Amino acid sequence: EVSPRFFEETLRQTYNDFTLCFPRTNIKDLSIEVFLDDAEMQTALNPYGIEEPIKGNIISSTVLDLIFVPLLAFNRQGYRVGYGKGFYDRFLTTCKSDVITIGLSFFEPVDKVDDINEFDIPLKYCITPHQLYEF
């Protein structure tokens, strides 16, 4: 999986009119909370070795303009293979309809994603080392 850290640092160095936020997953109800990246935010590694906020200011998903969505693979229609729990598909239903969703992948799209269902939400963009895909 591509780490969004490069993009975070590039945004910080290039722009000053945005605010970063970070997700925390809840395995019990498969939800995501979003924490504002400010002086109040504290992070720690979760049981899967992923750094997540553990304390800070939680914000509404309805104010987000852009989300980097994790993935393992994606197809030419923007559907992605995630990690199997549906965290992001559930979360994206709580966001505004025009939120920009971007996947980051080391690989080009696959021909087919087998298990697409009515709850899957396609990406709007995916960035690979060779191309920007728009869906």
PDB file of C-alpha atoms in Angstrom:
ATOM      1  CA  GLU A   1       0.000   0.000   0.000  1.00  0.00           C
ATOM      2  CA  VAL A   2       1.216   3.500  -0.797  1.00  0.00           C
ATOM      3  CA  SER A   3       1.637   5.707   2.253  1.00  0.00           C
ATOM      4  CA  PRO A   4      -0.073   9.103   2.015  1.00  0.00           C
ATOM      5  CA  ARG A   5       2.773  10.717   4.040  1.00  0.00           C
ATOM      6  CA  PHE A   6       4.470  12.087   0.901  1.00  0.00           C
ATOM      7  CA  PHE A   7       1.239  13.805  -0.134  1.00  0.00           C
ATOM      8  CA  GLU A   8       0.661  15.119   3.380  1.00  0.00           C
ATOM      9  CA  GLU A   9       4.131  16.668   3.491  1.00  0.00           C
ATOM     10  CA  THR A  10       3.816  18.095  -0.025  1.00  0.00           C
ATOM     11  CA  LEU A  11       0.498  19.701   0.888  1.00  0.00           C
ATOM     12  CA  ARG A  12       1.974  21.174   4.081  1.00  0.00           C
ATOM     13  CA  GLN A  13       4.912  22.658   2.148  1.00  0.00           C
ATOM     14  CA  THR A  14       2.867  23.934  -0.789  1.00  0.00           C
ATOM     15  CA  TYR A  15      -0.400  25.212   0.680  1.00  0.00           C
ATOM     16  CA  ASN A  16      -1.433  26.935   3.856  1.00  0.00           C
ATOM     17  CA  ASP A  17      -5.217  27.084   3.461  1.00  0.00           C
ATOM     18  CA  PHE A  18      -6.161  23.521   4.389  1.00  0.00           C
ATOM     19  CA  THR A  19      -6.393  21.319   7.446  1.00  0.00           C
ATOM     20  CA  LEU A  20      -5.376  17.694   7.669  1.00  0.00           C
ATOM     21  CA  CYS A  21      -7.433  15.113   9.515  1.00  0.00           C
ATOM     22  CA  PHE A  22      -6.721  11.504  10.373  1.00  0.00           C
ATOM     23  CA  PRO A  23      -9.017   8.486  10.758  1.00  0.00           C
ATOM     24  CA  ARG A  24      -9.445   6.113  13.660  1.00  0.00           C
ATOM     25  CA  THR A  25     -11.200   2.820  12.999  1.00  0.00           C
ATOM     26  CA  ASN A  26     -13.501   1.088  15.430  1.00  0.00           C
ATOM     27  CA  ILE A  27     -13.351  -2.662  14.836  1.00  0.00           C
ATOM     28  CA  LYS A  28     -16.436  -3.304  16.997  1.00  0.00           C
ATOM     29  CA  ASP A  29     -18.883  -1.404  14.779  1.00  0.00           C
ATOM     30  CA  LEU A  30     -16.667  -1.053  11.659  1.00  0.00           C
ATOM     31  CA  SER A  31     -16.890   2.748  11.802  1.00  0.00           C
ATOM     32  CA  ILE A  32     -14.371   5.538  11.315  1.00  0.00           C
ATOM     33  CA  GLU A  33     -13.978   8.705  13.367  1.00  0.00           C
ATOM     34  CA  VAL A  34     -12.026  11.659  12.000  1.00  0.00           C
ATOM     35  CA  PHE A  35      -9.637  13.678  14.155  1.00  0.00           C
ATOM     36  CA  LEU A  36      -8.417  17.167  13.422  1.00  0.00           C
ATOM     37  CA  ASP A  37      -4.618  17.376  13.094  1.00  0.00           C
ATOM     38  CA  ASP A  38      -3.985  19.977  15.770  1.00  0.00           C
ATOM     39  CA  ALA A  39      -2.132  20.335  19.074  1.00  0.00           C
ATOM     40  CA  GLU A  40      -4.787  18.227  20.830  1.00  0.00           C
ATOM     41  CA  MET A  41      -4.336  15.145  18.632  1.00  0.00           C
ATOM     42  CA  GLN A  42      -2.345  12.271  20.120  1.00  0.00           C
ATOM     43  CA  THR A  43      -1.584   9.070  18.212  1.00  0.00           C
ATOM     44  CA  ALA A  44      -0.545   5.513  18.961  1.00  0.00           C
ATOM     45  CA  LEU A  45      -0.192   2.257  17.054  1.00  0.00           C
ATOM     46  CA  ASN A  46      -3.390   0.224  16.904  1.00  0.00           C
ATOM     47  CA  PRO A  47      -3.338  -3.606  17.258  1.00  0.00           C
ATOM     48  CA  TYR A  48      -2.591  -3.862  13.503  1.00  0.00           C
ATOM     49  CA  GLY A  49       0.490  -1.625  13.714  1.00  0.00           C
ATOM     50  CA  ILE A  50      -1.232   1.380  12.107  1.00  0.00           C
ATOM     51  CA  GLU A  51      -0.714   4.798  13.688  1.00  0.00           C
ATOM     52  CA  GLU A  52      -4.102   6.272  14.608  1.00  0.00           C
ATOM     53  CA  PRO A  53      -5.394   9.127  16.760  1.00  0.00           C
ATOM     54  CA  ILE A  54      -6.271   8.119  20.309  1.00  0.00           C
ATOM     55  CA  LYS A  55      -7.194  11.567  21.621  1.00  0.00           C
ATOM     56  CA  GLY A  56      -8.157  14.891  20.094  1.00  0.00           C
ATOM     57  CA  ASN A  57     -10.857  16.864  18.380  1.00  0.00           C
ATOM     58  CA  ILE A  58     -13.288  14.715  16.408  1.00  0.00           C
ATOM     59  CA  ILE A  59     -14.872  16.414  13.405  1.00  0.00           C
ATOM     60  CA  SER A  60     -17.844  15.604  11.225  1.00  0.00           C
ATOM     61  CA  SER A  61     -17.278  13.603   8.056  1.00  0.00           C
ATOM     62  CA  THR A  62     -19.607  16.061   6.290  1.00  0.00           C
ATOM     63  CA  VAL A  63     -16.954  18.805   6.259  1.00  0.00           C
ATOM     64  CA  LEU A  64     -14.262  16.804   4.476  1.00  0.00           C
ATOM     65  CA  ASP A  65     -13.349  17.889   0.950  1.00  0.00           C
ATOM     66  CA  LEU A  66     -10.759  15.236   0.041  1.00  0.00           C
ATOM     67  CA  ILE A  67     -10.060  11.733   1.338  1.00  0.00           C
ATOM     68  CA  PHE A  68      -7.136   9.454   0.564  1.00  0.00           C
ATOM     69  CA  VAL A  69      -8.752   6.005   0.553  1.00  0.00           C
ATOM     70  CA  PRO A  70      -6.571   2.952   1.262  1.00  0.00           C
ATOM     71  CA  LEU A  71      -6.607   0.088  -1.208  1.00  0.00           C
ATOM     72  CA  LEU A  72      -4.876  -3.072  -2.314  1.00  0.00           C
ATOM     73  CA  ALA A  73      -6.052  -2.915  -5.952  1.00  0.00           C
ATOM     74  CA  PHE A  74      -8.558  -1.075  -8.143  1.00  0.00           C
ATOM     75  CA  ASN A  75     -10.293  -1.554 -11.493  1.00  0.00           C
ATOM     76  CA  ARG A  76     -10.916   0.793 -14.435  1.00  0.00           C
ATOM     77  CA  GLN A  77     -14.311   1.791 -13.031  1.00  0.00           C
ATOM     78  CA  GLY A  78     -12.772   3.044  -9.768  1.00  0.00           C
ATOM     79  CA  TYR A  79     -13.888   0.179  -7.560  1.00  0.00           C
ATOM     80  CA  ARG A  80     -11.220  -0.898  -5.153  1.00  0.00           C
ATOM     81  CA  VAL A  81     -10.212  -3.919  -3.179  1.00  0.00           C
ATOM     82  CA  GLY A  82      -9.733  -2.818   0.403  1.00  0.00           C
ATOM     83  CA  TYR A  83      -8.962  -4.814   3.501  1.00  0.00           C
ATOM     84  CA  GLY A  84     -12.244  -6.670   3.712  1.00  0.00           C
ATOM     85  CA  LYS A  85     -14.238  -5.004   6.465  1.00  0.00           C
ATOM     86  CA  GLY A  86     -15.955  -2.188   4.547  1.00  0.00           C
ATOM     87  CA  PHE A  87     -14.775   0.617   6.833  1.00  0.00           C
ATOM     88  CA  TYR A  88     -14.354   3.137   4.028  1.00  0.00           C
ATOM     89  CA  ASP A  89     -17.479   2.202   2.074  1.00  0.00           C
ATOM     90  CA  ARG A  90     -19.525   2.737   5.253  1.00  0.00           C
ATOM     91  CA  PHE A  91     -17.654   5.934   6.070  1.00  0.00           C
ATOM     92  CA  LEU A  92     -18.019   7.444   2.598  1.00  0.00           C
ATOM     93  CA  THR A  93     -21.818   7.197   2.862  1.00  0.00           C
ATOM     94  CA  THR A  94     -21.591   9.713   5.724  1.00  0.00           C
ATOM     95  CA  CYS A  95     -19.591  12.235   3.686  1.00  0.00           C
ATOM     96  CA  LYS A  96     -20.951  14.900   1.372  1.00  0.00           C
ATOM     97  CA  SER A  97     -21.693  13.674  -2.132  1.00  0.00           C
ATOM     98  CA  ASP A  98     -18.988  15.784  -3.791  1.00  0.00           C
ATOM     99  CA  VAL A  99     -16.129  14.706  -1.519  1.00  0.00           C
ATOM    100  CA  ILE A 100     -13.046  13.927  -3.615  1.00  0.00           C
ATOM    101  CA  THR A 101     -11.829  10.378  -3.069  1.00  0.00           C
ATOM    102  CA  ILE A 102      -8.324   9.461  -4.163  1.00  0.00           C
ATOM    103  CA  GLY A 103      -6.718   6.041  -4.091  1.00  0.00           C
ATOM    104  CA  LEU A 104      -2.952   5.592  -4.189  1.00  0.00           C
ATOM    105  CA  SER A 105      -1.537   2.480  -5.833  1.00  0.00           C
ATOM    106  CA  PHE A 106       1.860   1.169  -6.872  1.00  0.00           C
ATOM    107  CA  PHE A 107       0.075  -0.834  -9.563  1.00  0.00           C
ATOM    108  CA  GLU A 108      -2.095  -0.133 -12.578  1.00  0.00           C
ATOM    109  CA  PRO A 109      -5.770  -1.187 -12.489  1.00  0.00           C
ATOM    110  CA  VAL A 110      -6.834  -4.813 -12.591  1.00  0.00           C
ATOM    111  CA  ASP A 111      -9.311  -5.983 -15.224  1.00  0.00           C
ATOM    112  CA  LYS A 112     -11.947  -7.096 -12.762  1.00  0.00           C
ATOM    113  CA  VAL A 113     -12.906  -6.815  -9.100  1.00  0.00           C
ATOM    114  CA  ASP A 114     -15.022  -9.890  -8.356  1.00  0.00           C
ATOM    115  CA  ASP A 115     -16.975  -8.950  -5.269  1.00  0.00           C
ATOM    116  CA  ILE A 116     -18.472  -5.530  -6.085  1.00  0.00           C
ATOM    117  CA  ASN A 117     -21.821  -5.037  -4.375  1.00  0.00           C
ATOM    118  CA  GLU A 118     -24.425  -2.281  -4.022  1.00  0.00           C
ATOM    119  CA  PHE A 119     -22.642  -0.872  -0.945  1.00  0.00           C
ATOM    120  CA  ASP A 120     -19.285  -0.340  -2.689  1.00  0.00           C
ATOM    121  CA  ILE A 121     -18.468   3.264  -3.539  1.00  0.00           C
ATOM    122  CA  PRO A 122     -16.053   3.884  -6.417  1.00  0.00           C
ATOM    123  CA  LEU A 123     -13.137   6.285  -6.147  1.00  0.00           C
ATOM    124  CA  LYS A 124     -13.163   9.537  -8.080  1.00  0.00           C
ATOM    125  CA  TYR A 125      -9.404   9.322  -8.788  1.00  0.00           C
ATOM    126  CA  CYS A 126      -6.502   6.927  -8.392  1.00  0.00           C
ATOM    127  CA  ILE A 127      -2.842   7.854  -8.649  1.00  0.00           C
ATOM    128  CA  THR A 128      -0.261   5.293  -9.769  1.00  0.00           C
ATOM    129  CA  PRO A 129       3.432   5.823 -10.575  1.00  0.00           C
ATOM    130  CA  HIS A 130       2.516   6.071 -14.267  1.00  0.00           C
ATOM    131  CA  GLN A 131      -0.896   7.677 -14.493  1.00  0.00           C
ATOM    132  CA  LEU A 132      -3.723   9.594 -12.867  1.00  0.00           C
ATOM    133  CA  TYR A 133      -7.036   7.786 -13.365  1.00  0.00           C
ATOM    134  CA  GLU A 134     -10.309   9.684 -13.230  1.00  0.00           C
ATOM    135  CA  PHE A 135     -13.575   7.788 -12.858  1.00  0.00           C
TER     136      PHE A 135
END
